[in-house]
Amino acid sequence: MSILEIKNLSIEFGGLKAVDDFNLSLEEGEIIAIIGPNGAGKTTIFNMLTGIYAPTKGSIELNGESLLGLKPYQFAQKGIARTFQNIRLFAASTVIDNVKMAYTHQCKESFFECIFRTPKMVEEERKIDERAMDLLKAFDLESKADILAKNLPYGAQRRLEIVRALMLEPKILLLDEPVAGMITTELDDMAKMVRELRDKLGLTVILIEHHMNFVMPIADRIKVLNFGETIAEGSADEVQNNPDVIAAYLGGGYKNVITNA
Amino acid sequence: MSSRMLDVKDLAVSYGMITAVKGVSFNLDEGEIVALIGANGAGKSTILRTISGLERAKSGSIQFLGKELTKMPAHKIVEAGIAHVPEGRRVFPRLTVKENLMLGANIVKERSIIQQRLERTYLTFPRLKERQAQLAGTLSGGEQQMLALGRALMTGGKLMLLDEPSMGLAPIIVEDIFRIIKEINEAGTSILLIEQNAFLALQTASRAYVLETGLISIEGKSSDLLKDDRVRESYLGA
Amino acid sequence: MKPLIRKLLPILGVVALYYLIMYLKSIKVMNPYHIQVLMFAGVNIMMTISLNIVNGFTGQFCIGHAGFMSLGAYGASIVTTMIFGGFSVAPNLRIPVFLLGLLAGGLVAGAVGLLIGIPTLKLKGDYLAIVTLAFGEIVRATLRLIEPIGAARGMIGIPPYTNFAWVLFFVVLTLIVARNFIYSKHGRACIAIRDNEIAADAMGINTTKYKIISFVFAAFIAGVAGGLYAHIMSFIQPDTFSFVKSSDLLVYLYAGGTGSLTGSVLGGLLLTVLPEALRTFGNLVNWRIVIYAVTLVIIMLYRPLGLCGGKELPLLKINRKHLYEKSIFSKKSVHPSETPN
Amino acid sequence: MKKINVILSVLVLFTLLISVASVTAAETGKTLKIGVVSPISGSAALAGKYIVNGVKLLENELNAAGGVMNNGVLYPIEFVYEDNEAKEDITTNVYQKLIYQDEVIGIVGPDMSKCILAAGTIAQSAGCPAIGTFTTNVAVTQIGDYLFRACFIDPFQGQVAATFAWGEGYKTAAVLYNNADAYSKGLYEAFVQSYEALGGKIVETQAYSGADVKDYNVQLTKIAAAKPECVFMPNLLNEVPLQIQQARANGITVPLIGGDSWDTPEVAQVAGAENIKGSVYISAFSPDNPDPIAQKFVNDFKTAYNGDVPNSNAVLAYEAGAMLVEAIKNAKTVDRAGVRDALAQIQGLALPSGIVTVGEDRNPIKGAAILQYNDQGVATFLKNVNP
Amino acid sequence: MSTLMQFLVYGLQLGSVYALLALGYTMVYGIVGMINFAHGDFLMIGALGTFFLAQAFSSFAVNGTYSGLIVALILFTAMVGTGLIGVGVEAIAYKPLRNRPKMSALITAVGVSMFLENFPRALPFIGPSPRSFPMLFPTKRFQIQGVMISTTQIIMIVLSLVFMFILYNVVNRTKIGSQMRACSMDKDAAQLMGININRVISITFFIGAALAAASGIFYASIYPQVDVYMGGWLGTKSFIAAVIGGIGDIRGAMLGGFIMGITEILATSVNSNLGYAIGFVILILILLFKPAGIMGKLTIDKV
């Protein structure tokens, strides 16, 4: 049984079809990439999958449960976590607080326990702290735990965004251009990290990316969008050689770039 | 014989407590395309922003065609002949394409020149002509990048600073944009290019500087850098 | 033993401060005038902290905070004066009645905060601001029309129960509670909303709920502060709590520095004392407010983030490491980053 | 060098000692301080200006005399002026400061009932006499036996206005009042009560909220439609001129009746002679009062302040100060309690507005003057009304 | 019916004052992104300044009335003078804070407002006294079908509309207008177009303050009394008007101003106790349904 089932997902903005009949069936542990030209509707799909936009039609089912009509925070609580194209960290908070913030709905302390700082609350707080610390350690950020997120280097910020999403204990992770603005070495690190997420945590990953050097080796399946419609779907090889994809997205010089790089 | 157009010496820039650029020197000759490559946070954008006057240098000098730019206000620098296409396009979203382009010609007084430049821009970007009455905010990323380039062309600058023109764009569009960048260069505009995609940058530029944490670590001809082991390992992924 | 000392030291400090001031009063270095200015400063500090929770820590923008203060002032005074009869309360019942009044003031303000928070907290930034301004003015206009509580003439005969000790007690309590709030999941959620609402939402934080919690919590504190104020003044009237009062509070907050409890204490204290201190130059009485205005502008020009923008005294912080120290209550545990791998 | 310093210091000390000794020789008591509280800044700053000027006149007189003589001892008087910004909480601060820091023997002001209602308990519990200048609210002197006032009270004034209106034969009246202001509201209520008791009919009542935009056209249109024979407008002095103008513009031609707040030359200046002529107001004082004391005061005031004519604020502040000075003069012991007792016993004190006696409830027994604006827009004395 | 029409006239006259003042708020907000709390005080400076100017020109007045030319001159001088004060305030108090959190500038504006009110109050030759505003415009009254209307009202309503029309066209059709709009969207990018943003912001403050002066003069012409505190509440009300219309939008400011003026008058006519709070109630109601005001477009934070 698939973990996420998206059927005929469509959305219109002022009569304009931004996404039209998008279908996706995700197996647990899959890494899927959505590629396509700018304005093809990729981020819009992410926004529908996280409840920011309500689709005009179609269905989203997570483990057989429909998520339509829920608020964004409820999508997150159900287990769909995401990162953002333009990094959206809690910039003025420390690294560890960023991670702990994502655990809010799982914290059990009540309001009065909090403002009077009861022993129970302190104990609970310590557990959360340890949990966050474990995650940071796993992603090589533990030495930075107490510095402000905005003072992290760019690559580390991207990493922190993923760590923060993991604190939600998600089933599905959506990565929106995770390697934008990264150089090759950083790009390789990220690819390794995404694979580990799948292998060690069993996470299912959907990613949007223009960097073909990153997408092609990592994705189990690739969906190509243009003007809101799916124009191709398949493995990296299939997609790369699809004439429609080359015409609409990859372009003629693409092979040249990717082989040299 | 090409002559020296831009000469940056020991440039240092800091934001508050953090020094983003720690003493960088490089230069560019008339007609050249020079690339600055490096990881995010290496200080590339800061250098461009300092050249165009959006940031103030802490020390060092920037000579452009014999003029010192470090003390000049940004709008004067545009008049001196520098056109900066900023990172993330930064078109004016609630103005039409044409209004955006006309703002590019803000420093020009003569109508005939404005008209001439507009025609030339439309010739370079036929897409913009089709969309001239559309609000810039409704354009796709690729179109916005074209508009940003077109707007810079309208200023009539002799040196164009390009900050990540390929960022977030589909490969096919990137190809298009870089073809146009070369065209612009061939028509006589010098270009200082920042590009994440080091391979693309080195293919486009004649010379390049590699920046690491606010300092220049490697410099040389593009063809040499393409073969350089350090560059290949960190930036080209070979 | 260390954590115990660390916990008790601030309390001892406050007690020492109290006795120091009482001593200074007894040897006539300080007089009732000084004490009263300090009492107003205390109320203003509470109001500033309350405003800081909404504006500084949750990133919402309330500019009608005097409205909550007035609700608290009236709520508390109705209980102590109209229900329990004010001066005729038996001496041994005065403290319970006073505390009941303050609680009532806080609850009234909190309840109204909830009532208006639910529909309006959806609004963003300056639009929310202007709605809170409108709210403050509507409260004032309404209070002016209610005859039983004196309407525009105001309420007289409120017993002056508030003394310096009470003010100090409530300021310290507010500081502790506010600090605990900020360094808990609630505070983290609020700060997340402030830093990036979209990301907070995407991280499973019910932004509406936490905004309302912070708003109601702040309104409650403002209500208690209003109650204290009424029982210093022993006379209140609706026009005291106008937009002028709200903007004074904003000035205390932003001159002190948002997102910093230290800043709220400093802003509330200094800017309450400054206009009074300027009275020392008797011949400048005509220029007093002009000097105050210029000082304010200069502070903002030279410290745009306020006196302590983003900075906090260690006393008002809960350091993460404290979680791992041997607590006086709970069992020992070790800081994870110090664990040898 | 050191030696010279030492010698100099000794010399200075010596001269100081001599001068101190010579002062004590002339039977001079310690300097007494009187606090003056008024809104120097804020929305009521105009009143503050008149109050300070009124008291300064008294200060000059006392300076000329060297102080107040009590039982053969001359006590120099020093005035401490404080700004209460027309705010209650600031007033309480000012009271505390004057009482405990400056250790004044008594306080003059403030002028607003709301302010003294907040600060009065401080004076009462400290046992420091305080005289409100324009604090017409009944509750003010009920705070305690240390609180006095220099003005008449709201009910009296409302009653005077109602009696006057009825006496002029006006059978119907309309009221425009400020529902955000205690003074205005108090006067409105007293007027309506007295007027209806006399048999008059209130045909229209319109309110507005002060500190607001100064458009009263709607209210005045409605009042005009009700066709009253007179309109009572007991409002604040920065509101009244525009109300008068707008009333006339809305076709209200009947006499307008005001309270003592009208008593400022600015009212007629701003409203315009054309509009204000024929209107009547109740005042504590008329500058036309032929009484020599009144005339001397008016002339002194004019000379001191570029020809400004004193208004009630100035007169009442002057008189509050004068009452305090009189009390110091007669006090059995020159301290706060003594001054309080002497204040309560003031009888037949001749002041610019008339002969003042402090009544049992610490309200002065004094008459009101009724003034009417003539064609030139100058308020002229119509008659005196005594309680 | 005629009473209703009469109230509408009053609403329009009050509304035009609000609208002119709201324009300044909206322009400064749109371009600099700050709420200039001292804006209402520019109204006071304009009105008080006009009072002193009229005094200086009093020798030109015949029987207390001024010729059209002199009035135009006084108006022009007061507007330019206030505009320059606006530019000065921006340069001294707001410019250093331009890249700082906008609350810093707002608090500075509170300080500036206190200063602008209390400095002239403390000056001996100005002081707190209210002053009678001179008759600058002819005051003939007409009766049209039972509705009383004066020439002053007509002149001020018409002139306000003219000012708004000119401003709207300046912003939308001229070069400086497009520079302003560019600055309002992206100051960095605007600089890269060779736009001198300091100049644009100065001009914005100049226009805003000059319009505030105009509204002050009109206000004082129909409510002829000026004092140093007159700007405070008018400023706040106009700010609310600007928000009702959608702050940042010029047409919105005009619309908001007139809505505010007219509803205030109409509510007062229903019950005189309502007039004060009605503006606030309307504001809340409108924002609950249109969270960015009537003309305002909610800028959606793009994810």
PDB file of C-alpha atoms in Angstrom, chain B residues 94, chain C residues 54-55 59-64 116-117 119-136 138 197 211 215 243, chain E residues 22 25-31 33-35 37 102-103 106 236 238-253 256 279-301:
ATOM      1  CA  ARG B  94       3.599  45.845  -9.435  1.00  0.00           C
TER       2      ARG B  94
ATOM      3  CA  VAL C  54       2.781  40.391  22.464  1.00  0.00           C
ATOM      4  CA  ASN C  55       4.973  42.770  20.477  1.00  0.00           C
ATOM      5  CA  GLY C  59       5.822  39.648  16.877  1.00  0.00           C
ATOM      6  CA  GLN C  60       2.248  40.866  16.885  1.00  0.00           C
ATOM      7  CA  PHE C  61       1.710  44.555  17.082  1.00  0.00           C
ATOM      8  CA  CYS C  62      -0.584  45.900  19.779  1.00  0.00           C
ATOM      9  CA  ILE C  63      -0.827  49.669  20.156  1.00  0.00           C
ATOM     10  CA  GLY C  64      -3.955  49.841  22.289  1.00  0.00           C
ATOM     11  CA  ILE C 116     -11.159  40.316  20.558  1.00  0.00           C
ATOM     12  CA  GLY C 117      -8.089  38.195  19.925  1.00  0.00           C
ATOM     13  CA  PRO C 119     -11.295  37.508  15.280  1.00  0.00           C
ATOM     14  CA  THR C 120      -8.503  40.057  15.023  1.00  0.00           C
ATOM     15  CA  LEU C 121      -5.296  38.099  15.429  1.00  0.00           C
ATOM     16  CA  LYS C 122      -5.733  36.882  11.878  1.00  0.00           C
ATOM     17  CA  LEU C 123      -4.775  40.368  10.772  1.00  0.00           C
ATOM     18  CA  LYS C 124      -1.155  41.099  10.052  1.00  0.00           C
ATOM     19  CA  GLY C 125       1.280  43.762  11.174  1.00  0.00           C
ATOM     20  CA  ASP C 126       0.069  47.304  10.960  1.00  0.00           C
ATOM     21  CA  TYR C 127      -3.512  46.260  10.373  1.00  0.00           C
ATOM     22  CA  LEU C 128      -3.587  44.393  13.635  1.00  0.00           C
ATOM     23  CA  ALA C 129      -1.981  47.419  15.247  1.00  0.00           C
ATOM     24  CA  ILE C 130      -4.656  49.776  14.138  1.00  0.00           C
ATOM     25  CA  VAL C 131      -7.393  47.402  15.251  1.00  0.00           C
ATOM     26  CA  THR C 132      -5.922  47.254  18.737  1.00  0.00           C
ATOM     27  CA  LEU C 133      -5.809  51.040  18.772  1.00  0.00           C
ATOM     28  CA  ALA C 134      -9.465  51.063  17.816  1.00  0.00           C
ATOM     29  CA  PHE C 135     -10.194  48.500  20.497  1.00  0.00           C
ATOM     30  CA  GLY C 136      -8.572  50.684  23.160  1.00  0.00           C
ATOM     31  CA  ILE C 138     -13.857  51.734  21.955  1.00  0.00           C
ATOM     32  CA  GLU C 197       5.023  32.645  10.750  1.00  0.00           C
ATOM     33  CA  LYS C 211      -0.994  34.034  19.319  1.00  0.00           C
ATOM     34  CA  PHE C 215      -2.393  37.839  23.837  1.00  0.00           C
ATOM     35  CA  PHE C 243      -4.064  56.260  23.256  1.00  0.00           C
TER      36      PHE C 243
ATOM     37  CA  ALA E  22      -4.488  60.486   5.097  1.00  0.00           C
ATOM     38  CA  TYR E  25       0.257  58.927   5.885  1.00  0.00           C
ATOM     39  CA  THR E  26      -0.335  56.640   2.987  1.00  0.00           C
ATOM     40  CA  MET E  27       2.490  58.043   0.852  1.00  0.00           C
ATOM     41  CA  VAL E  28       5.049  57.877   3.611  1.00  0.00           C
ATOM     42  CA  TYR E  29       3.873  54.417   4.541  1.00  0.00           C
ATOM     43  CA  GLY E  30       3.928  53.255   0.957  1.00  0.00           C
ATOM     44  CA  ILE E  31       7.408  54.500   0.234  1.00  0.00           C
ATOM     45  CA  GLY E  33       7.176  51.740   5.215  1.00  0.00           C
ATOM     46  CA  MET E  34       6.793  53.696   8.440  1.00  0.00           C
ATOM     47  CA  ILE E  35       3.822  55.142  10.250  1.00  0.00           C
ATOM     48  CA  PHE E  37       3.023  59.508  13.995  1.00  0.00           C
ATOM     49  CA  LYS E 102      10.446  50.084  11.542  1.00  0.00           C
ATOM     50  CA  MET E 103       9.363  50.296  15.158  1.00  0.00           C
ATOM     51  CA  LEU E 106       7.795  54.821  14.861  1.00  0.00           C
ATOM     52  CA  THR E 236      -4.843  59.542  14.486  1.00  0.00           C
ATOM     53  CA  SER E 238      -6.730  60.260   9.440  1.00  0.00           C
ATOM     54  CA  PHE E 239      -4.351  57.401   9.955  1.00  0.00           C
ATOM     55  CA  ILE E 240      -7.359  55.211  10.644  1.00  0.00           C
ATOM     56  CA  ALA E 241      -8.968  56.595   7.509  1.00  0.00           C
ATOM     57  CA  ALA E 242      -5.889  55.634   5.530  1.00  0.00           C
ATOM     58  CA  VAL E 243      -6.038  52.105   6.914  1.00  0.00           C
ATOM     59  CA  ILE E 244      -9.744  51.782   6.163  1.00  0.00           C
ATOM     60  CA  GLY E 245      -9.010  52.683   2.577  1.00  0.00           C
ATOM     61  CA  GLY E 246      -5.991  50.408   2.406  1.00  0.00           C
ATOM     62  CA  ILE E 247      -2.779  52.030   3.532  1.00  0.00           C
ATOM     63  CA  GLY E 248      -0.274  52.605   0.763  1.00  0.00           C
ATOM     64  CA  ASP E 249      -2.987  53.242  -1.797  1.00  0.00           C
ATOM     65  CA  ILE E 250      -3.708  56.832  -2.771  1.00  0.00           C
ATOM     66  CA  ARG E 251      -7.279  56.283  -3.878  1.00  0.00           C
ATOM     67  CA  GLY E 252      -7.793  54.298  -0.695  1.00  0.00           C
ATOM     68  CA  ALA E 253      -6.688  57.227   1.438  1.00  0.00           C
ATOM     69  CA  GLY E 256     -11.115  56.200   3.643  1.00  0.00           C
ATOM     70  CA  GLY E 279     -14.839  55.402  13.157  1.00  0.00           C
ATOM     71  CA  PHE E 280     -13.151  52.688  15.195  1.00  0.00           C
ATOM     72  CA  VAL E 281     -16.066  50.305  14.887  1.00  0.00           C
ATOM     73  CA  ILE E 282     -16.193  50.771  11.125  1.00  0.00           C
ATOM     74  CA  LEU E 283     -12.479  50.193  10.962  1.00  0.00           C
ATOM     75  CA  ILE E 284     -12.713  46.884  12.798  1.00  0.00           C
ATOM     76  CA  LEU E 285     -15.653  45.742  10.717  1.00  0.00           C
ATOM     77  CA  ILE E 286     -13.970  46.601   7.450  1.00  0.00           C
ATOM     78  CA  LEU E 287     -10.711  44.948   8.401  1.00  0.00           C
ATOM     79  CA  LEU E 288     -12.477  41.781   9.469  1.00  0.00           C
ATOM     80  CA  PHE E 289     -13.893  41.434   5.981  1.00  0.00           C
ATOM     81  CA  LYS E 290     -11.156  43.130   3.979  1.00  0.00           C
ATOM     82  CA  PRO E 291      -8.002  42.514   6.017  1.00  0.00           C
ATOM     83  CA  ALA E 292      -5.998  45.049   4.029  1.00  0.00           C
ATOM     84  CA  GLY E 293      -8.591  47.791   3.798  1.00  0.00           C
ATOM     85  CA  ILE E 294     -10.981  48.543   0.982  1.00  0.00           C
ATOM     86  CA  MET E 295      -8.509  49.214  -1.811  1.00  0.00           C
ATOM     87  CA  GLY E 296      -5.529  47.475  -0.267  1.00  0.00           C
ATOM     88  CA  LYS E 297      -4.275  44.245  -1.688  1.00  0.00           C
ATOM     89  CA  LEU E 298      -2.993  41.760   0.774  1.00  0.00           C
ATOM     90  CA  THR E 299       0.576  41.053  -0.145  1.00  0.00           C
ATOM     91  CA  ILE E 300       0.774  37.316   0.195  1.00  0.00           C
ATOM     92  CA  ASP E 301       4.031  36.158   1.612  1.00  0.00           C
TER      93      ASP E 301
END
